Amino acid sequence: MAKLLIAPSLLSADFGNIQRDCEMLNASKTDWYHIDVMDGVFVPNISYGMPVIAAMTKHSKRPMDVHLMIVQPERYIEDFKKVGADILTVHYEACTHLHRTLQQIKAAGMQAGVALNPHTPVSVLQDVIEDIDLVLIMSVNPGFGGQNFIRQAIKKVADARKMIDSSNSKALIEVDGGVNLETGAELVAAGADVLVAGSFVFKSDNPSETIAKLKAL
Ligand code: DX5
Ligand code: ZN
């Protein structure tokens, strides 16, 4: 398997010092910037939108991995491309015409991902798995950083690994929520390719060192 990728979630960054935090990430073993967009409808919280993402992109030297926790994400695909998204992930639960939305993301020149809430089984991806670049398994209910890890996610990573390896899919498996060195190690053993970590990185005494430790899992 390819090397594990680490995607710190900027949701836990210091928004008053965003340039400083981006420079820390650029100087660390960060692989992707994980950008959480919440609309107060799909999830019970509002995070940030286009102008803030544009500011992060300006300071970022890594791919921008944008996780949309919004209803009808097809309305904003071009806008996210414009502010710098490289990978655009939509929620299965938020897309009536998921296949069409994925085609639109790719037509806009981005990689396409699908996120699954904790209650949604991996099996719903059977008929799009060869069309997507990323499966994002939520290991918390989306909406907030700093929540406890839901252990069922480990089994779901194994399910996704099986589905991908028995098809022509090249999708990466990303896990988001409650990731630390312990849960991260279990997720890697189950077949995860990308770990998102927000509070574990940004609330640690030495974020750059914490990223390096995750990278070494
Ligand atoms: C939750 C977001 C996550 C969040 C993870 O809805 O999708 O990316 O920032 O935060 P931690 O790592 O603190 O659980
Ligand atoms: Zn996320």
Short mmCIF file of C-alpha atoms and ligand atoms in Angstrom, two decimals:
data_model
loop_
_atom_site.label_atom_id
_atom_site.label_comp_id
_atom_site.label_asym_id
_atom_site.label_seq_id
_atom_site.Cartn_x
_atom_site.Cartn_y
_atom_site.Cartn_z
CA MET A 1 0.00 0.00 0.00
CA ALA A 2 1.12 3.54 -0.72
CA LYS A 3 2.35 5.72 2.11
CA LEU A 4 -0.21 6.99 4.60
CA LEU A 5 -1.38 10.57 3.97
CA ILE A 6 -2.12 13.05 6.77
CA ALA A 7 -4.76 15.76 6.33
CA PRO A 8 -4.94 18.15 9.31
CA SER A 9 -8.39 19.73 9.64
CA LEU A 10 -8.23 23.53 9.63
CA LEU A 11 -11.48 23.58 11.61
CA SER A 12 -9.30 23.49 14.72
CA ALA A 13 -6.82 26.11 13.47
CA ASP A 14 -6.60 29.60 14.97
CA PHE A 15 -8.61 31.77 12.56
CA GLY A 16 -7.01 34.90 13.94
CA ASN A 17 -3.62 33.53 12.90
CA ILE A 18 -4.47 31.57 9.80
CA GLN A 19 -1.28 32.51 7.92
CA ARG A 20 0.84 31.37 10.86
CA ASP A 21 -1.00 28.03 11.07
CA CYS A 22 -0.70 27.50 7.30
CA GLU A 23 3.04 28.15 7.47
CA MET A 24 3.30 25.59 10.29
CA LEU A 25 1.47 23.05 8.11
CA ASN A 26 3.64 23.85 5.07
CA ALA A 27 6.78 23.20 7.12
CA SER A 28 5.39 19.90 8.49
CA LYS A 29 4.67 16.46 7.06
CA THR A 30 1.13 17.54 6.15
CA ASP A 31 0.00 15.97 2.87
CA TRP A 32 -3.37 17.71 2.36
CA TYR A 33 -5.21 20.61 3.95
CA HIS A 34 -8.62 19.30 5.13
CA ILE A 35 -11.24 22.04 4.82
CA ASP A 36 -14.62 21.52 6.54
CA VAL A 37 -17.55 23.46 5.10
CA MET A 38 -20.78 23.41 7.18
CA ASP A 39 -24.06 25.11 6.30
CA GLY A 40 -26.12 24.90 9.49
CA VAL A 41 -28.67 22.75 7.61
CA PHE A 42 -27.01 19.45 6.75
CA VAL A 43 -25.16 19.70 10.08
CA PRO A 44 -26.06 21.71 13.20
CA ASN A 45 -23.10 24.07 12.88
CA ILE A 46 -21.74 26.72 10.50
CA SER A 47 -18.00 26.88 9.79
CA TYR A 48 -16.67 29.04 6.94
CA GLY A 49 -17.13 29.60 3.23
CA MET A 50 -15.46 30.85 0.07
CA PRO A 51 -13.52 33.95 1.26
CA VAL A 52 -11.93 32.06 4.15
CA ILE A 53 -11.03 29.09 1.93
CA ALA A 54 -9.49 31.50 -0.61
CA ALA A 55 -7.33 32.95 2.19
CA MET A 56 -6.21 29.47 3.25
CA THR A 57 -5.43 28.50 -0.35
CA LYS A 58 -3.30 31.62 -0.71
CA HIS A 59 -1.03 30.44 2.11
CA SER A 60 -1.21 26.69 1.39
CA LYS A 61 1.51 24.72 -0.36
CA ARG A 62 -0.50 21.47 -0.37
CA PRO A 63 -3.60 20.09 -2.13
CA MET A 64 -6.87 21.44 -0.73
CA ASP A 65 -9.15 18.59 0.39
CA VAL A 66 -12.58 20.19 0.77
CA HIS A 67 -15.26 18.30 2.74
CA LEU A 68 -18.72 19.70 2.06
CA MET A 69 -21.26 19.18 4.85
CA ILE A 70 -23.93 21.11 2.97
CA VAL A 71 -27.24 20.32 1.28
CA GLN A 72 -27.41 20.43 -2.53
CA PRO A 73 -23.64 20.81 -2.98
CA GLU A 74 -24.11 20.78 -6.77
CA ARG A 75 -25.01 24.50 -6.50
CA TYR A 76 -21.44 25.50 -5.61
CA ILE A 77 -19.07 23.16 -7.46
CA GLU A 78 -17.54 25.86 -9.68
CA ASP A 79 -17.22 28.26 -6.73
CA PHE A 80 -15.17 25.74 -4.74
CA LYS A 81 -12.94 25.18 -7.75
CA LYS A 82 -12.38 28.95 -7.99
CA VAL A 83 -11.25 29.26 -4.36
CA GLY A 84 -8.73 26.45 -4.76
CA ALA A 85 -10.32 23.06 -4.07
CA ASP A 86 -8.34 20.15 -5.55
CA ILE A 87 -10.44 17.35 -4.06
CA LEU A 88 -14.15 17.98 -3.51
CA THR A 89 -16.08 15.58 -1.29
CA VAL A 90 -19.85 15.57 -1.00
CA HIS A 91 -22.01 13.61 1.42
CA TYR A 92 -23.93 10.61 0.09
CA GLU A 93 -26.81 11.71 2.34
CA ALA A 94 -26.93 15.20 0.78
CA CYS A 95 -27.09 14.22 -2.91
CA THR A 96 -30.23 12.99 -4.63
CA HIS A 97 -28.35 12.62 -7.93
CA LEU A 98 -24.98 11.60 -6.59
CA HIS A 99 -23.65 10.24 -9.89
CA ARG A 100 -24.42 13.49 -11.69
CA THR A 101 -22.80 15.55 -8.95
CA LEU A 102 -19.64 13.43 -9.13
CA GLN A 103 -19.48 13.93 -12.90
CA GLN A 104 -19.84 17.68 -12.39
CA ILE A 105 -16.96 17.73 -9.90
CA LYS A 106 -14.70 15.90 -12.34
CA ALA A 107 -15.81 18.07 -15.26
CA ALA A 108 -14.78 21.09 -13.17
CA GLY A 109 -11.26 19.63 -12.94
CA MET A 110 -11.26 18.32 -9.38
CA GLN A 111 -11.01 14.90 -7.82
CA ALA A 112 -14.33 13.62 -6.51
CA GLY A 113 -14.99 12.13 -3.09
CA VAL A 114 -18.04 10.75 -1.29
CA ALA A 115 -18.45 10.98 2.50
CA LEU A 116 -20.56 8.56 4.54
CA ASN A 117 -22.21 9.41 7.84
CA PRO A 118 -21.79 6.88 10.66
CA HIS A 119 -25.18 5.26 9.92
CA THR A 120 -24.59 4.83 6.18
CA PRO A 121 -23.09 1.49 5.08
CA VAL A 122 -20.22 1.35 2.60
CA SER A 123 -22.35 -0.89 0.37
CA VAL A 124 -24.26 2.16 -0.99
CA LEU A 125 -21.11 3.03 -2.95
CA GLN A 126 -21.09 -0.22 -4.94
CA ASP A 127 -22.28 1.44 -8.17
CA VAL A 128 -20.06 4.53 -8.04
CA ILE A 129 -16.89 3.10 -6.55
CA GLU A 130 -15.07 3.07 -9.93
CA ASP A 131 -16.07 6.70 -10.56
CA ILE A 132 -14.64 8.22 -7.42
CA ASP A 133 -11.19 9.20 -6.18
CA LEU A 134 -11.94 9.18 -2.46
CA VAL A 135 -14.21 7.48 0.08
CA LEU A 136 -14.49 9.55 3.26
CA ILE A 137 -15.65 7.50 6.22
CA MET A 138 -16.95 9.65 9.07
CA SER A 139 -15.90 8.30 12.44
CA VAL A 140 -17.98 10.95 14.26
CA ASN A 141 -21.31 12.56 13.39
CA PRO A 142 -20.29 15.50 11.21
CA GLY A 143 -20.58 19.05 12.53
CA PHE A 144 -18.00 19.50 15.26
CA GLY A 145 -14.36 18.86 16.03
CA GLY A 146 -13.23 17.16 19.21
CA GLN A 147 -15.84 14.37 19.40
CA ASN A 148 -15.29 10.77 20.42
CA PHE A 149 -14.34 8.20 17.82
CA ILE A 150 -17.12 5.79 16.73
CA ARG A 151 -15.47 2.38 16.58
CA GLN A 152 -17.75 0.99 13.86
CA ALA A 153 -15.66 3.10 11.46
CA ILE A 154 -12.87 0.52 11.67
CA LYS A 155 -15.12 -2.18 10.22
CA LYS A 156 -16.31 0.26 7.56
CA VAL A 157 -12.72 0.93 6.49
CA ALA A 158 -12.25 -2.82 6.07
CA ASP A 159 -15.50 -2.99 4.05
CA ALA A 160 -14.32 -0.15 1.80
CA ARG A 161 -10.90 -1.78 1.37
CA LYS A 162 -12.58 -5.00 0.22
CA MET A 163 -14.89 -3.18 -2.19
CA ILE A 164 -12.04 -1.18 -3.73
CA ASP A 165 -9.61 -4.08 -3.99
CA SER A 166 -12.18 -6.29 -5.68
CA SER A 167 -12.99 -3.67 -8.34
CA ASN A 168 -11.08 -1.42 -10.75
CA SER A 169 -11.39 1.46 -8.32
CA LYS A 170 -8.32 3.49 -7.36
CA ALA A 171 -10.20 5.38 -4.64
CA LEU A 172 -8.35 6.29 -1.47
CA ILE A 173 -9.98 5.67 1.92
CA GLU A 174 -9.97 8.70 4.22
CA VAL A 175 -11.22 8.70 7.81
CA ASP A 176 -12.42 11.80 9.64
CA GLY A 177 -13.27 12.34 13.32
CA GLY A 178 -11.65 11.45 16.62
CA VAL A 179 -8.38 10.40 15.02
CA ASN A 180 -5.36 10.16 17.32
CA LEU A 181 -2.34 7.85 17.46
CA GLU A 182 -4.37 4.93 18.89
CA THR A 183 -7.43 5.12 16.64
CA GLY A 184 -5.16 6.07 13.72
CA ALA A 185 -3.10 2.89 14.11
CA GLU A 186 -6.25 0.75 14.06
CA LEU A 187 -7.56 2.55 10.98
CA VAL A 188 -4.29 2.07 9.13
CA ALA A 189 -4.32 -1.64 9.99
CA ALA A 190 -7.85 -1.87 8.57
CA GLY A 191 -6.73 -0.26 5.29
CA ALA A 192 -7.08 3.53 5.60
CA ASP A 193 -4.99 5.66 3.20
CA VAL A 194 -5.65 9.16 4.56
CA LEU A 195 -6.17 10.28 8.17
CA VAL A 196 -7.87 13.59 8.99
CA ALA A 197 -7.05 15.04 12.42
CA GLY A 198 -8.24 18.35 13.81
CA SER A 199 -8.13 18.80 17.56
CA PHE A 200 -5.48 16.10 18.04
CA VAL A 201 -3.08 18.17 15.90
CA PHE A 202 -3.99 21.75 16.71
CA LYS A 203 -4.60 21.32 20.45
CA SER A 204 -1.31 19.49 20.95
CA ASP A 205 1.77 21.25 22.35
CA ASN A 206 3.71 20.68 19.16
CA PRO A 207 1.37 20.31 16.15
CA SER A 208 4.17 19.72 13.67
CA GLU A 209 5.57 16.86 15.77
CA THR A 210 2.05 15.41 16.19
CA ILE A 211 1.64 15.40 12.40
CA ALA A 212 5.00 13.59 12.08
CA LYS A 213 3.87 10.95 14.59
CA LEU A 214 0.65 10.35 12.66
CA LYS A 215 2.62 10.14 9.43
CA ALA A 216 4.83 7.43 10.95
CA LEU A 217 1.86 5.12 11.77
C1 DX5 B 1 -16.28 17.06 11.62
C2 DX5 B 1 -15.24 17.42 10.59
C3 DX5 B 1 -13.88 17.00 10.94
C4 DX5 B 1 -13.34 17.61 12.21
C5 DX5 B 1 -12.51 16.56 12.86
O1 DX5 B 1 -17.54 17.33 11.14
O2 DX5 B 1 -15.56 16.82 9.34
O3 DX5 B 1 -12.97 17.18 9.87
O4 DX5 B 1 -12.59 18.77 12.02
O5 DX5 B 1 -12.13 16.99 14.11
P1 DX5 B 1 -11.43 16.06 15.17
O6 DX5 B 1 -10.19 15.49 14.52
O7 DX5 B 1 -11.15 17.00 16.29
O8 DX5 B 1 -12.42 14.97 15.52
ZN ZN B 2 -14.02 16.81 7.67
#
